[in-house]
Amino acid sequence: MDLIETKVKTSFTLIGAHRAGVASLRYALASHPKVVFRDHQSSVFEDDDRFAKGTPDLREYEVRPTRMEDDSLIGDVGILYAYWSQSIPRLFRYDSQQKLIMLLRNPIDRAYSHWQRNVSHQLEDKDFVSAVNLEPYRLRNQGWHGQHKYFSYLDQGFYSRQIEHIYQYFDPHQVLFIRSEDFADNFAVVMYQICEFLDLPYIEIDEVAREVGDYAQSMPPEVYNELIEIYRRDVYRMEELLGWNCSHWLEPQEVRVPQQVVFQQS
């Protein structure tokens, strides 16, 4: 059958953040009888090679998903879309009317989880502090226009600029932001909120198991406290944009033996 005859637009996209629980949210939404996801997580709008010569042919992306009914909503996932600067404009040009959902995790915890995952996948051989100190170099010299998909531990956690960038294109009413801890602690409430946002009939969905890394060490409290100061102004701005109170993200941890942590900032 001709792809043109079977193509359908995406209804909503989960746009991040990385290491914030997006995979678990996708799994939960996929259990709703009126939701289907693209058969493969495409991340098509962060693919710079695909867009290198202008707007690409997206007929393969738009192929009707299997098990789709006429009144189904089609979801897709682009975990780096909010961070990767060209993704949101590409998504908007593709369909300015679709809805976006973004999970936001404490940026300090997100950064450490990101580093731990890279270590476990043998993408990173530096300790956390060394990797963070090396990050500005990697962003400038190994990334793309000052961004890096793998070694952006801190950079991905500056949410306010991502939110402002999204709002340059999409109306705030088209975007739902959710705290990762709310999704974990108040699963049913968040799922009701999402169903309302997507105009879906609410059904009770079984709470899904979330990915928890089996890591040998936690972040030292003195490191955490240094990162609080790095993120403080951005968290304040994010709170203004979303009307949230995330003061618990900025609560310092107790340090029994004071130590100095040196973070090099460009």
Tab-separated table of C-alpha atoms in Angstrom, residues 15 81-93 95-98 100 158-175 177 237 241-242:
chain	number	residue	atom	x	y	z
A	15	ILE	CA	9.889	15.788	24.603
A	81	TYR	CA	13.775	17.469	21.843
A	82	ALA	CA	13.531	20.146	24.537
A	83	TYR	CA	17.317	20.301	24.882
A	84	TRP	CA	18.443	19.920	21.279
A	85	SER	CA	17.933	23.460	19.967
A	86	GLN	CA	16.799	22.621	16.428
A	87	SER	CA	14.265	19.970	17.429
A	88	ILE	CA	11.474	22.255	18.644
A	89	PRO	CA	11.481	24.483	15.520
A	90	ARG	CA	11.435	21.361	13.329
A	91	LEU	CA	8.585	19.884	15.351
A	92	PHE	CA	6.648	23.139	15.062
A	93	ARG	CA	7.120	23.330	11.305
A	95	ASP	CA	2.780	20.323	13.087
A	96	SER	CA	2.186	23.501	15.063
A	97	GLN	CA	-1.022	22.106	16.597
A	98	GLN	CA	0.195	18.989	18.387
A	100	LEU	CA	3.833	18.342	24.072
A	158	PHE	CA	19.055	24.352	32.649
A	159	TYR	CA	15.332	24.050	32.115
A	160	SER	CA	14.274	27.691	32.000
A	161	ARG	CA	15.953	28.336	28.654
A	162	GLN	CA	14.386	25.173	27.252
A	163	ILE	CA	10.944	26.278	28.427
A	164	GLU	CA	11.411	29.761	26.993
A	165	HIS	CA	12.548	28.243	23.707
A	166	ILE	CA	9.468	25.999	23.569
A	167	TYR	CA	7.217	28.999	24.261
A	168	GLN	CA	8.731	30.823	21.302
A	169	TYR	CA	6.959	28.289	19.104
A	170	PHE	CA	4.161	26.552	20.969
A	171	ASP	CA	1.373	28.153	22.953
A	172	PRO	CA	1.687	27.370	26.680
A	173	HIS	CA	-1.727	25.673	26.531
A	174	GLN	CA	-0.205	23.091	24.166
A	175	VAL	CA	2.505	22.080	26.631
A	177	PHE	CA	5.114	20.132	32.290
A	237	ARG	CA	13.425	31.371	36.639
A	241	LEU	CA	7.682	30.408	34.146
A	242	LEU	CA	5.663	27.463	35.443
